[in-house]
XYZ file of C-alpha atoms in Angstrom:
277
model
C 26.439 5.532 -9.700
C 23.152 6.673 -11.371
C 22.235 10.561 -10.688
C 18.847 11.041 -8.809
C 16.475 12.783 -11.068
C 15.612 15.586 -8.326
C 12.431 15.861 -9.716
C 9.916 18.603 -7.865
C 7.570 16.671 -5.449
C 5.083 19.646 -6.154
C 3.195 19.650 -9.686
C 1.808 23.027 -8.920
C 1.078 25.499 -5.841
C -1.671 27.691 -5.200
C -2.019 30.649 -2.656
C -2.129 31.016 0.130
C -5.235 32.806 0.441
C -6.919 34.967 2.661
C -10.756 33.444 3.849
C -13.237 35.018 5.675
C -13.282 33.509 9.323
C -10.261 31.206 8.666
C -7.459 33.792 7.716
C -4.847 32.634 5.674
C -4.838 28.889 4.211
C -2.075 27.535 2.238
C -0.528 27.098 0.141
C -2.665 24.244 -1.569
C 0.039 22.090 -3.392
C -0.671 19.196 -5.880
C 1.927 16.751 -5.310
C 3.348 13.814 -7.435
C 2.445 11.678 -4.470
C -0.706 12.285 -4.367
C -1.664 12.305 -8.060
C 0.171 8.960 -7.775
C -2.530 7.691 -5.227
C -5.475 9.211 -7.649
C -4.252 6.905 -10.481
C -3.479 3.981 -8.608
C -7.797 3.854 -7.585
C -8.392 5.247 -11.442
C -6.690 2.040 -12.869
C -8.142 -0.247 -9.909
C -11.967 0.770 -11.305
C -11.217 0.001 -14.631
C -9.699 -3.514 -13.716
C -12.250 -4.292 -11.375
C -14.944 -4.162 -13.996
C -12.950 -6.480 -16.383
C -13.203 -9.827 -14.118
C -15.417 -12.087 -15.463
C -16.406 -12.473 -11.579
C -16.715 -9.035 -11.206
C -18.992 -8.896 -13.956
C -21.351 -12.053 -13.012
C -21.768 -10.358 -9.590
C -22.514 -7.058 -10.666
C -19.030 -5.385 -9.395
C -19.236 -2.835 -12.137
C -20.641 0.849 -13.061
C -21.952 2.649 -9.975
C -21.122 -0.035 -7.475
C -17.465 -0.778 -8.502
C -17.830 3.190 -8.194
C -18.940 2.654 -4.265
C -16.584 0.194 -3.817
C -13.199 2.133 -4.641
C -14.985 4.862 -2.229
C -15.259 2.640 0.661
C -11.465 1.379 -0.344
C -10.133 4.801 -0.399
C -11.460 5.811 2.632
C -10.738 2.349 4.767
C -7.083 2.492 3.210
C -6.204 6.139 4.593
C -7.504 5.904 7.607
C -6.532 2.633 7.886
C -3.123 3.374 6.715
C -2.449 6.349 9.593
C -4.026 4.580 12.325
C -0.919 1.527 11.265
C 1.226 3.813 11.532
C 1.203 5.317 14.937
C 0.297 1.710 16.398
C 3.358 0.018 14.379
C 5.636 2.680 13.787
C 5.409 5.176 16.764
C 4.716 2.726 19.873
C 7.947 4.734 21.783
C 4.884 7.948 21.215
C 1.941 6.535 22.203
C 2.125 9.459 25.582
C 2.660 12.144 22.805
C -0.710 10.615 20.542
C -3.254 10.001 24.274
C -2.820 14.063 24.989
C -2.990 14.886 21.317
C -5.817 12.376 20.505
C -6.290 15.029 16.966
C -2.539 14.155 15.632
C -3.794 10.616 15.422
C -5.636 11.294 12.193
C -2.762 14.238 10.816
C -2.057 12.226 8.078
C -0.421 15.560 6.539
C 1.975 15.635 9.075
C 3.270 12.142 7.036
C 3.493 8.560 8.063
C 1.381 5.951 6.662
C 1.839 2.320 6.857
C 0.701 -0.184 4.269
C 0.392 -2.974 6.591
C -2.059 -0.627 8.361
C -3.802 0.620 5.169
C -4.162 -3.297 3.712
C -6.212 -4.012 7.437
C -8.683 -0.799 6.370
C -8.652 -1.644 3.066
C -10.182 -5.195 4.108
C -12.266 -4.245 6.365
C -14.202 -1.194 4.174
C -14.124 -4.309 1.484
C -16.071 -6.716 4.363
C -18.130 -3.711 5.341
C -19.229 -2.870 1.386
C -20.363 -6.795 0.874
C -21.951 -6.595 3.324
C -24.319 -3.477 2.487
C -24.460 -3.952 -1.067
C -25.449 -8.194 -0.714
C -21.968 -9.013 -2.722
C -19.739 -12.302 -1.889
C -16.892 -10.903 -0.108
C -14.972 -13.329 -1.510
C -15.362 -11.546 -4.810
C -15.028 -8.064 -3.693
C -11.572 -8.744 -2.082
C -9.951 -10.737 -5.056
C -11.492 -8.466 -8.017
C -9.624 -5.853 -5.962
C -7.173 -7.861 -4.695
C -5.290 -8.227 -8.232
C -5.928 -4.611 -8.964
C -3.416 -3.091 -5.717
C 0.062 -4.131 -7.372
C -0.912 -1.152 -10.044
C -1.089 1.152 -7.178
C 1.473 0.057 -5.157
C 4.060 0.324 -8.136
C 2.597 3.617 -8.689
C 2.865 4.819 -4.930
C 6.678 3.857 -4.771
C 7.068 5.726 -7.552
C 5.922 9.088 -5.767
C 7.995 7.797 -2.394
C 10.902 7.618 -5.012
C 9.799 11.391 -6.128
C 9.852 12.025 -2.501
C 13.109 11.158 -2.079
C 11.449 8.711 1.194
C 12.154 5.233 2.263
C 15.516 5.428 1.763
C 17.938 2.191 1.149
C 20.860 1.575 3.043
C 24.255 3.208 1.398
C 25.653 0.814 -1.383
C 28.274 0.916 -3.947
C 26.242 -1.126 -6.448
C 26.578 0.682 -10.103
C 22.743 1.932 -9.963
C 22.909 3.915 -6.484
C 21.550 7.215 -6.112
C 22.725 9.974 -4.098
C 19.359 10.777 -2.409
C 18.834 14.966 -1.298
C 17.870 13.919 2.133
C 19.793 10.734 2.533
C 23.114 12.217 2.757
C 26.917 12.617 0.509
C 26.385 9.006 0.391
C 24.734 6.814 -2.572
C 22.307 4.291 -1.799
C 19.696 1.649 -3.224
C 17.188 2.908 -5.193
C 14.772 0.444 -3.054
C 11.423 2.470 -3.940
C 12.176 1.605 -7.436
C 12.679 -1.928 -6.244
C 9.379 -2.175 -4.639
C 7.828 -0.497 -7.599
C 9.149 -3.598 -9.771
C 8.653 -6.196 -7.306
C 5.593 -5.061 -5.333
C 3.735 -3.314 -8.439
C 4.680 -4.957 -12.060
C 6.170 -8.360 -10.973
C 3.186 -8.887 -8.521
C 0.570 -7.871 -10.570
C 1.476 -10.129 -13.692
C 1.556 -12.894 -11.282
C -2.154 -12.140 -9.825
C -3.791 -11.072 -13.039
C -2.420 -14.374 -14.645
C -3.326 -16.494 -11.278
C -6.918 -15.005 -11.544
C -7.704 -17.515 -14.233
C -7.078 -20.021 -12.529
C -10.219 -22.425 -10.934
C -9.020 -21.570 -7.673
C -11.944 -20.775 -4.459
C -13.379 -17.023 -3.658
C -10.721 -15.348 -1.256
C -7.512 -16.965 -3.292
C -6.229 -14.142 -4.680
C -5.911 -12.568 -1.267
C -4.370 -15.085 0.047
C -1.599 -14.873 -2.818
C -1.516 -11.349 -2.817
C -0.115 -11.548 0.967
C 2.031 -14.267 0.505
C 3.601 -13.023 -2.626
C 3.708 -9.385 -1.451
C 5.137 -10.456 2.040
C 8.200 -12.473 0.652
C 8.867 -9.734 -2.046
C 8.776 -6.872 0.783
C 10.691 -9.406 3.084
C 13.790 -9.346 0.686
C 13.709 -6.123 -0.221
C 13.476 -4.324 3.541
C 16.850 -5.868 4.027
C 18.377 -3.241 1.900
C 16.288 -0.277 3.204
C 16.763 1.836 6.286
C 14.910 1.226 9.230
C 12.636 3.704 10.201
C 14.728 6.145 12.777
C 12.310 5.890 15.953
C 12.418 2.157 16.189
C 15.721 1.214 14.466
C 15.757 -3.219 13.778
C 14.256 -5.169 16.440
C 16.190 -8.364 17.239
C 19.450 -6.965 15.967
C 18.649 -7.585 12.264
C 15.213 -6.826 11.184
C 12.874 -3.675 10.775
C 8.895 -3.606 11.732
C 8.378 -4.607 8.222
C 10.089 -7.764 8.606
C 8.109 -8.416 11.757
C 5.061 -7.053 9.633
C 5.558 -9.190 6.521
C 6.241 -12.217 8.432
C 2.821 -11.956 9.680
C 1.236 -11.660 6.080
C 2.931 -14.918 5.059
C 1.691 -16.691 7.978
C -1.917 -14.925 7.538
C -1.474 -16.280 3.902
C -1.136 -20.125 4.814
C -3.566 -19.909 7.461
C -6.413 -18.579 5.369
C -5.126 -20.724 2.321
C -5.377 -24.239 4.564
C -8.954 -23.037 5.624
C -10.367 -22.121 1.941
C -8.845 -25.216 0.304
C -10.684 -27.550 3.217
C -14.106 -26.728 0.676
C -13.991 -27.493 -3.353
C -12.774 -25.440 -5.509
C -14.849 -22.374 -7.448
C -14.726 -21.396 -11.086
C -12.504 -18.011 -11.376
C -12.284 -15.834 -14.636
């Protein structure tokens, strides 16, 4: 057994303070978390603007600037809408007379599935309004996410959240909210598989002559099977429990993404291929 780290989800804390009008507000806190998020779009700018595609379509500067706005804000509100239509279905009385909570995203829950639907729709939405193939916008980005999603499990592993199911393996972690017992270390599973593993695979596969749109349809394959394996060793998420006696939503979820994935790959590959870089 490996001992968790028990590192302090808060970086700093200010207040709380007293405001005219609004009273007391706070404490502000800076969390791992969220710094986590911050780098993961930092990182996602610069490698946008290094695609030979992103560069012949003028995906760089100012724009690439717009475009990781538009992502940001698709992705969180994407994200917490997933959630309380995946996740909290059993609630949905609870969410139709407190229409607000919908969007209390600091009340927790988010759902990637959820956040990957916003993301691709603010990506449609951007091509759209700045005259850029959407093809291009969602691969240059596409290729870029692994970085963030390694560094997001990362602050979920901080969090001491997502827990894995109790284990004896050598490496398991007693969690602080997970119980006496030890348990996989699954965020830092994710962070290998989801974030490093996936992104060498896409940034390499980017080369490749494949059509606009490939690289999303990899990214959801590859991402799907990797997050199919590994939710067998996590807990399922308490209000739902697994659904056919053996699997979680995001089994039912990632199933979906591989099927999305061969769909959309059959329908590009019907046309010729395009140069990548």
């Amino acid at each position: 057994m490996i001992p968790y780290p028990n590192i302090n989800p808060e970086i700093v804390s200010f207040g709380p303070f007293n405001l005219p009008w609004l009273g007391a507000v706070g404490p502000i806190s800076i969390r791992w978390y969220g710094v986590m998020y911050v780098v993961g779009f930092v990182m996602s700018y610069v490698f946008i603007q290094k695609q030979k595609r992103s560069k012949e379509v003028g995906l760089v500067g100012t724009v690439a600037q717009d475009l990781i706005f538009y992502l940001a804000v698709g992705l969180i509100i994407g994200a917490r809408l997933g959630y309380v239509v995946f996740y909290e279905f059993n609630n949905y009385g609870y969410y139709l007379k407190n229409p607000l909570e919908i969007m209390a995203t600091w009340h927790g829950g988010m759902s990637f599935h959820g956040g990957l639907i916003g993301a691709v729709l603010a990506a449609w939405i951007f091509s759209r309004r700045r005259r850029v193939p959407f093809g291009v916008v969602v691969d240059s980005t596409t290729v870029t996410v692994p970085i963030g999603l390694g560094f997001g499990r990362i602050g979920n592993f901080i969090n001491a959240e997502l827990l894995g199911l109790p284990s004896n393996v050598p490496w398991a972690m007693i969690f602080p909210t997970g119980g006496p017992v030890p348990r996989h270390p699954t965020q830092l599973y994710e962070a290998l598989l989801e974030g490093l593993v996936l992104f060498v695979i896409l940034w390499n596969l980017r080369r490749k002559p494949f059509r606009d749109g490939m690289m999303l349809v990899f990214f959801l394959f590859f991402y799907g099977l990797f997050r199919f394996i590994l939710e067998f060793f996590k807990e399922p998420d308490p209000q739902i429990g697994y659904l056919l006696g053996y699997f979680t939503m995001g089994h039912i979820l990632c199933f979906f993404m591989i099927v999305a994935a061969v769909i959309l790959g059959l329908y590009l590959n019907r046309s010729a291929p395009a140069a990548r870089a």
